[in-house]
XYZ file of C-alpha atoms in Angstrom:
517
model
C 31.201 -4.115 -3.123
C 31.569 -7.883 -2.692
C 29.677 -7.746 0.614
C 26.837 -5.669 -0.846
C 26.557 -7.817 -3.962
C 26.703 -10.990 -1.858
C 23.826 -9.862 0.361
C 21.709 -9.084 -2.698
C 22.445 -12.444 -4.316
C 21.469 -14.287 -1.131
C 18.238 -12.299 -1.026
C 17.510 -13.130 -4.688
C 18.209 -16.832 -4.160
C 15.932 -17.123 -1.116
C 13.109 -15.228 -2.850
C 13.199 -17.419 -5.961
C 13.473 -20.613 -3.888
C 10.326 -19.704 -1.945
C 8.445 -19.028 -5.188
C 9.179 -22.464 -6.621
C 8.848 -24.289 -3.295
C 5.201 -23.229 -2.932
C 4.205 -23.635 -6.582
C 1.962 -26.624 -5.714
C -0.224 -24.317 -3.615
C -0.863 -22.225 -6.722
C -2.427 -24.965 -8.829
C -5.918 -23.398 -8.869
C -7.369 -19.871 -8.836
C -8.230 -19.861 -5.120
C -4.764 -21.126 -4.210
C -2.992 -18.706 -6.537
C -4.978 -15.572 -5.621
C -5.852 -16.218 -1.954
C -3.581 -19.041 -0.797
C -6.661 -21.248 -0.457
C -7.907 -18.924 2.331
C -5.609 -20.883 4.630
C -2.951 -18.333 5.613
C -2.008 -17.948 9.282
C -1.860 -14.700 11.288
C 1.898 -14.157 11.181
C 2.148 -14.529 7.415
C -0.960 -12.410 6.872
C 0.259 -9.699 9.263
C 3.671 -9.478 7.627
C 2.077 -9.587 4.163
C -0.132 -6.667 5.195
C 2.784 -4.665 6.608
C 5.288 -5.444 3.860
C 2.720 -4.472 1.202
C 1.986 -1.265 3.129
C 5.530 0.110 3.224
C 7.799 0.319 0.191
C 10.777 2.299 -1.068
C 8.353 5.162 -1.674
C 7.881 5.454 2.098
C 11.479 4.743 3.111
C 13.185 6.995 0.558
C 10.503 9.394 -0.683
C 7.963 10.037 2.040
C 10.369 9.748 4.984
C 12.758 12.196 3.354
C 10.096 14.638 2.226
C 7.917 14.765 5.325
C 10.812 14.449 7.756
C 12.277 17.551 6.102
C 8.966 19.431 6.094
C 7.613 18.495 9.533
C 10.668 17.551 11.599
C 10.016 15.167 14.483
C 6.258 15.730 14.058
C 6.547 13.382 11.054
C 6.613 10.533 13.584
C 2.862 11.134 13.996
C 2.460 9.739 10.477
C 4.163 6.494 11.492
C 2.072 6.224 14.656
C -1.127 6.811 12.681
C -0.047 4.198 10.130
C 0.335 1.718 12.993
C -2.855 2.426 14.953
C -5.262 3.589 12.230
C -3.808 1.988 9.117
C -3.027 -1.342 10.797
C -4.652 -1.952 14.211
C -8.048 -0.362 13.498
C -8.123 -1.744 9.951
C -7.754 -5.287 11.291
C -10.424 -4.946 13.949
C -12.935 -2.928 11.911
C -12.545 -4.704 8.561
C -10.778 -8.010 9.249
C -13.534 -10.221 10.627
C -16.416 -8.974 8.477
C -14.300 -8.950 5.328
C -13.213 -12.557 5.865
C -16.762 -13.747 6.583
C -18.672 -11.888 3.847
C -16.149 -12.354 1.021
C -16.052 -16.079 1.777
C -19.867 -16.157 1.785
C -20.057 -14.294 -1.544
C -17.130 -16.291 -2.965
C -15.439 -13.082 -4.059
C -11.677 -13.118 -4.555
C -11.218 -9.428 -5.446
C -12.645 -6.095 -4.339
C -14.498 -5.425 -7.648
C -16.016 -8.912 -7.416
C -17.191 -8.047 -3.897
C -18.871 -4.863 -5.168
C -20.555 -6.776 -7.987
C -21.968 -9.415 -5.615
C -22.755 -7.147 -2.671
C -24.608 -4.547 -4.760
C -25.950 -6.888 -7.454
C -24.348 -5.016 -10.320
C -22.092 -6.351 -13.062
C -21.405 -2.819 -14.428
C -20.290 -1.796 -10.933
C -17.837 -4.705 -10.869
C -16.447 -3.759 -14.281
C -16.207 -0.077 -13.303
C -14.279 -0.940 -10.149
C -11.918 -3.219 -12.089
C -11.167 -0.388 -14.540
C -10.370 1.965 -11.644
C -8.014 -0.656 -10.180
C -6.280 -1.167 -13.516
C -5.894 2.545 -14.315
C -4.654 3.711 -10.917
C -2.508 0.763 -9.805
C -0.226 0.935 -12.856
C 1.273 4.384 -12.074
C 1.515 3.450 -8.394
C 3.454 0.350 -9.436
C 5.784 2.483 -11.563
C 6.434 4.863 -8.675
C 7.916 2.023 -6.610
C 11.034 2.043 -8.740
C 11.816 5.688 -8.011
C 12.920 5.098 -4.448
C 15.510 2.595 -5.635
C 17.202 4.746 -8.270
C 19.268 7.041 -6.050
C 19.946 4.328 -3.474
C 21.361 1.914 -6.050
C 23.301 4.693 -7.693
C 24.873 5.517 -4.314
C 25.607 1.901 -3.355
C 26.567 0.255 -6.648
C 26.936 2.993 -9.274
C 24.777 0.942 -11.655
C 22.322 2.364 -14.232
C 18.751 2.728 -13.072
C 17.550 0.504 -15.930
C 19.445 -2.501 -14.511
C 17.808 -1.958 -11.138
C 14.361 -1.966 -12.745
C 15.188 -5.098 -14.738
C 16.387 -7.000 -11.655
C 13.411 -5.982 -9.546
C 10.883 -6.777 -12.295
C 12.358 -10.172 -13.163
C 12.665 -11.280 -9.556
C 9.074 -10.296 -8.773
C 7.717 -11.955 -11.909
C 9.533 -15.245 -11.228
C 8.406 -15.834 -7.641
C 4.851 -14.468 -8.034
C 4.122 -16.378 -11.254
C 5.590 -19.561 -9.762
C 4.138 -19.526 -6.245
C 1.176 -17.140 -6.237
C -0.225 -15.633 -3.046
C 1.270 -18.088 -0.555
C 4.798 -17.644 -1.913
C 4.220 -13.886 -1.817
C 3.109 -14.092 1.815
C 6.134 -16.192 2.850
C 8.488 -13.845 1.024
C 6.745 -10.886 2.667
C 7.494 -12.482 6.039
C 11.184 -12.882 5.188
C 11.376 -9.421 3.656
C 9.538 -7.981 6.657
C 12.161 -9.381 9.019
C 14.872 -7.732 6.916
C 12.954 -4.442 7.094
C 12.622 -4.649 10.886
C 16.287 -5.375 11.509
C 17.467 -2.890 8.916
C 15.481 0.107 10.130
C 16.578 -0.418 13.752
C 20.243 -0.578 12.679
C 19.923 2.537 10.508
C 18.354 4.614 13.279
C 21.046 3.535 15.746
C 23.828 4.614 13.384
C 22.205 7.961 12.518
C 21.721 8.867 16.175
C 25.273 7.808 16.956
C 26.596 9.999 14.106
C 24.822 12.995 15.641
C 25.990 12.453 19.231
C 23.042 10.426 20.493
C 19.312 11.087 20.762
C 19.481 14.175 23.013
C 22.245 15.835 21.000
C 20.464 15.119 17.702
C 17.192 16.611 18.968
C 19.044 19.633 20.319
C 20.770 20.195 16.965
C 17.459 19.897 15.122
C 15.846 22.373 17.528
C 18.368 25.018 16.417
C 17.571 24.569 12.709
C 15.530 27.408 11.250
C 13.792 27.917 7.925
C 11.901 31.151 7.092
C 9.495 29.155 4.944
C 8.463 27.133 8.014
C 7.881 30.159 10.258
C 9.897 32.098 12.793
C 9.029 30.084 15.913
C 12.153 28.656 17.619
C 12.510 24.878 17.599
C 9.716 24.493 15.047
C 11.146 21.198 13.728
C 11.037 19.610 17.185
C 7.627 21.009 18.112
C 4.681 18.730 18.901
C 2.788 19.194 15.614
C 5.516 20.735 13.457
C 5.278 23.819 11.230
C 2.268 22.788 9.093
C -0.504 20.946 10.960
C -3.014 20.966 8.069
C -0.612 19.284 5.647
C 0.464 16.860 8.378
C -3.171 15.803 8.876
C -3.562 15.353 5.122
C -0.620 12.944 5.025
C -1.933 11.076 8.072
C -5.388 10.610 6.531
C -4.067 9.554 3.125
C -1.442 7.092 4.349
C -3.429 5.683 7.302
C -7.095 5.638 6.336
C -6.109 4.854 2.766
C -5.268 1.235 3.569
C -8.946 0.621 4.334
C -9.819 1.086 0.663
C -6.802 -0.225 -1.235
C -7.585 -3.564 -2.940
C -4.080 -4.994 -2.445
C -4.321 -4.308 1.306
C -7.901 -5.409 1.977
C -7.329 -8.646 0.046
C -5.058 -9.775 2.907
C -8.179 -10.211 5.045
C -9.781 -12.455 2.412
C -7.076 -15.063 2.873
C -6.600 -15.284 6.655
C -7.103 -18.797 7.949
C -9.784 -18.195 10.586
C -11.528 -15.462 12.516
C -9.746 -16.378 15.737
C -6.467 -15.278 14.200
C -7.608 -11.687 13.607
C -6.389 -10.524 17.036
C -2.975 -12.133 16.626
C -2.600 -10.697 13.159
C -3.645 -7.222 14.330
C -1.046 -7.168 17.115
C 1.795 -8.414 14.900
C 0.875 -6.030 12.084
C 0.700 -3.060 14.445
C 4.093 -3.769 16.015
C 5.566 -4.152 12.532
C 4.114 -0.794 11.453
C 5.318 0.915 14.634
C 8.899 -0.170 13.997
C 9.025 0.266 10.222
C 6.795 3.305 9.637
C 7.649 5.000 12.920
C 11.327 4.287 12.323
C 11.272 5.592 8.731
C 9.681 8.919 9.642
C 11.825 9.250 12.753
C 14.903 8.749 10.580
C 13.649 11.258 8.017
C 13.042 13.885 10.698
C 16.816 14.340 11.065
C 17.285 15.052 7.357
C 17.891 18.760 7.934
C 21.013 17.935 9.924
C 22.517 16.838 6.596
C 21.442 19.931 4.644
C 25.017 20.863 3.721
C 26.226 17.353 2.977
C 27.467 16.279 -0.431
C 24.705 14.445 -2.242
C 21.760 16.678 -1.336
C 20.321 17.698 -4.720
C 18.314 20.748 -5.740
C 16.083 21.443 -8.737
C 16.317 24.332 -11.167
C 14.211 26.545 -8.886
C 16.496 25.947 -5.909
C 14.095 23.615 -4.128
C 15.449 20.479 -2.513
C 14.909 17.129 -4.231
C 13.479 15.117 -1.362
C 14.486 11.739 -2.777
C 18.144 12.680 -2.299
C 17.878 13.117 1.493
C 17.783 9.503 2.730
C 20.483 8.241 0.307
C 22.722 11.129 1.462
C 22.190 10.163 5.110
C 23.071 6.557 4.297
C 26.099 7.290 2.119
C 28.431 7.603 5.120
C 27.430 4.243 6.614
C 29.794 1.228 6.822
C 29.689 -0.830 3.621
C 28.000 -3.839 5.210
C 25.213 -1.651 6.619
C 24.725 -0.009 3.223
C 24.302 -3.522 1.849
C 21.685 -4.297 4.500
C 19.838 -1.064 3.700
C 19.856 -1.803 -0.026
C 18.356 -5.234 0.678
C 15.867 -3.574 3.052
C 14.630 -1.132 0.408
C 14.685 -3.806 -2.293
C 12.637 -6.096 -0.051
C 10.141 -3.345 0.771
C 9.685 -2.510 -2.905
C 9.354 -6.100 -4.114
C 6.805 -6.989 -1.433
C 4.636 -4.028 -2.428
C 5.167 -4.619 -6.159
C 4.129 -8.263 -5.852
C 0.886 -7.368 -4.068
C 0.071 -4.674 -6.639
C 0.610 -6.842 -9.717
C -1.286 -9.706 -8.087
C -4.242 -7.392 -7.390
C -4.151 -5.909 -10.895
C -3.830 -9.207 -12.762
C -6.452 -11.089 -10.723
C -8.924 -8.204 -10.935
C -8.573 -7.778 -14.694
C -8.925 -11.533 -15.256
C -11.732 -12.396 -12.829
C -13.755 -9.180 -13.009
C -13.238 -7.927 -16.566
C -12.139 -10.708 -18.933
C -13.972 -13.686 -17.405
C -17.577 -13.867 -18.606
C -17.435 -10.520 -20.416
C -14.589 -10.359 -22.913
C -14.007 -14.137 -22.840
C -17.344 -15.887 -22.322
C -15.992 -19.378 -21.639
C -12.997 -19.237 -19.314
C -12.232 -22.360 -17.307
C -9.951 -22.389 -14.287
C -6.865 -23.346 -16.286
C -7.335 -20.396 -18.630
C -7.986 -18.076 -15.700
C -4.691 -19.112 -14.083
C -2.830 -18.645 -17.365
C -4.396 -15.208 -17.844
C -3.447 -14.056 -14.341
C 0.143 -15.228 -14.778
C 0.499 -13.586 -18.198
C -1.013 -10.327 -16.965
C 1.373 -10.261 -13.989
C 4.256 -10.221 -16.463
C 2.481 -7.615 -18.613
C 1.834 -5.302 -15.656
C 5.444 -5.535 -14.503
C 6.637 -4.787 -18.048
C 4.324 -1.757 -18.416
C 5.283 -0.294 -15.044
C 8.969 -0.837 -15.829
C 8.674 1.014 -19.137
C 6.833 3.887 -17.452
C 9.503 4.087 -14.729
C 12.345 4.142 -17.276
C 10.533 6.769 -19.352
C 10.007 8.903 -16.273
C 13.613 8.576 -15.168
C 15.262 9.170 -18.550
C 12.881 11.976 -19.489
C 13.143 13.787 -16.166
C 9.353 13.781 -15.779
C 8.282 14.205 -12.177
C 4.504 13.911 -12.286
C 4.550 10.107 -12.505
C 6.454 9.930 -9.236
C 3.759 12.112 -7.673
C 1.060 9.729 -8.830
C 1.388 7.553 -5.745
C -0.666 10.218 -3.949
C -3.041 10.417 -6.917
C -3.376 6.626 -7.004
C -4.042 6.283 -3.279
C -6.555 9.134 -3.380
C -8.465 7.735 -6.363
C -8.463 4.107 -5.210
C -9.179 4.606 -1.510
C -11.491 7.546 -2.221
C -13.533 5.351 -4.569
C -13.535 2.126 -2.562
C -13.192 2.933 1.150
C -16.736 4.130 1.875
C -18.614 1.605 -0.357
C -16.569 -1.250 1.090
C -16.775 -0.186 4.745
C -20.491 0.644 4.685
C -21.144 -2.431 2.546
C -19.854 -4.682 5.328
C -21.938 -3.057 8.074
C -24.998 -1.319 6.614
C -27.797 -2.914 4.600
C -29.134 0.438 3.387
C -26.237 1.260 1.003
C -27.545 1.822 -2.534
C -25.896 1.030 -5.836
C -26.220 4.648 -6.995
C -24.326 5.909 -3.935
C -21.405 3.646 -4.850
C -21.343 5.022 -8.396
C -21.409 8.572 -7.026
C -18.421 7.795 -4.796
C -16.504 6.257 -7.702
C -17.162 9.220 -9.984
C -16.444 11.908 -7.399
C -13.090 10.505 -6.297
C -11.711 9.639 -9.726
C -12.850 12.971 -11.201
C -11.375 14.923 -8.285
C -7.984 13.218 -8.492
C -7.727 13.421 -12.288
C -8.695 17.092 -12.110
C -5.978 17.633 -9.525
C -3.388 16.346 -12.003
C -4.412 18.591 -14.905
C -6.107 21.583 -13.249
C -4.835 21.581 -9.671
C -2.122 24.216 -10.041
C -4.420 26.769 -11.661
C -7.904 26.204 -10.299
C -7.704 24.391 -6.953
C -7.462 26.208 -3.591
C -3.963 26.356 -2.132
C -4.607 23.613 0.420
C -5.885 21.215 -2.287
C -3.110 21.767 -4.819
C -1.262 18.944 -3.094
C -2.371 15.505 -4.387
C -2.017 14.242 -0.813
C -4.491 16.716 0.678
C -6.781 16.194 -2.301
C -6.655 12.419 -1.801
C -7.475 12.837 1.883
C -10.498 14.954 0.904
C -11.650 12.243 -1.534
C -11.624 9.632 1.240
C -13.473 11.807 3.768
C -15.993 12.969 1.165
C -16.801 9.376 0.265
C -17.749 8.679 3.881
C -20.384 11.416 3.534
C -21.492 10.831 -0.066
C -22.410 7.161 0.366
C -24.813 7.521 3.339
C -26.395 10.756 2.038
C -27.066 9.393 -1.462
C -28.186 6.050 -0.001
C -30.883 7.763 2.061
C -32.115 9.555 -1.076
C -32.194 6.441 -3.290
C -33.483 2.897 -3.148
C -31.635 -0.299 -2.270
C -31.303 -2.473 -5.381
C -32.811 -5.700 -3.973
C -33.650 -6.066 -0.281
C -33.903 -9.849 -0.508
C -30.428 -10.081 -2.058
C -29.037 -7.773 0.631
C -30.505 -9.968 3.360
C -28.825 -12.950 1.724
C -25.469 -11.136 1.791
C -25.798 -10.359 5.490
C -27.078 -13.831 6.390
C -23.451 -14.914 6.767
C -23.285 -12.902 9.997
C -26.355 -14.662 11.414
C -24.969 -18.188 11.315
C -24.617 -19.929 14.687
C -21.169 -21.198 15.624
C -19.980 -23.080 18.703
C -16.935 -21.654 20.491
C -15.083 -22.297 23.724
C -16.170 -20.445 26.854
C -12.745 -18.750 26.940
C -13.716 -16.985 23.687
C -17.336 -16.188 24.510
C -18.936 -16.150 27.969
C -22.317 -16.813 26.423
């Protein structure tokens, strides 16, 4: 217990120190929200990766999809690395950095307002961010509850309080740059921790070959009668596997807290470095998490695996059960790992929520005169408010035994990425995108995901009852809706669009090693 508590206290001390050390860089709105657009590739890459993967992935998704798909769950981690990280950097990174700097937009709603010449569109996007990031923020706490209960036997409420206070202190003090530095430190903990955990799990099951062989002999009538289904190439349910891949990989392209990382990178030349680092990080962390989760069925009879009233397994109990037999010092490392993953994601979410609500909703609309000092104060206050709201929701969910809030991560990703992915992607590359097509995408995705919550069980087809598959559909549909509606409607202002894209036409001088000319 002393070892585990000591590791946590060291982690807390370093995190708070970083927040106060970089407080001078957060003296204005640009510095607080974007780090002055002067963040190097390593910090940006780790900030991207650490915001991507949280306790929801390590405890919830790895346990659930490892159990359902077996070793095929590793495909999710690979897709997260190559689609969610590598392709996102190369497709979005450069153009996002150039155009958002040209339009002086610090948030995704602000980008929509400037790119499409519509204040209502900016306000609508900010409302979507506010509504759907709050439940996602609350869901981050769920992955910690069972892990802390297993490691420390402390009430869930104390875990929430510690996580919320720590995040509030270093984000309010140091802003984006402190968040990025802490993400780097937390990312290193995640890398080392996941490698150690996988090594111990394989060793407990006789090594890699023996573990795979044992998993190949596991059968489940619900997964089909084929032998070795949990070690097969695509697992027992390819359609659901593809849904998870699309949601968790393509989703990063439309999430405001992820895309904002490209706003702040120091220069275009660092995109390649950042892409490589981010991809390697995702390969180790995401690939490692799902690889670990794929052996969950080997612990099916272990003490700690929980079941609901209907006899179905509670997926969140799988990973903590696997870890419960670890040496105490490794349990301490894992607790810090999951805590770090959750705090890094929480900090990016509350930063995105608070900055969006201040800059895109309050400034100039609710509060007509809002100087930079008041904007900074508003963002800092709202960060605390968002953390408090999400904490209350998490406690309410936990104490009341309500499960739908935990499921809202899929709903949140589907609504946010479904609404924003297509308008943002096409908006960077295609001049023909119309304002009406963006509204259609917003309305379709939010309506679909809200309907899935309240009507999904009774009225949706079997394949779309899952919020994950429904969210994947929202993203793919947006990629069709925006171009089709754009061809049927008019561009708002061709001259304004040309001005937006003029940033790509500027002449720059580079070395011959970068461009052969």
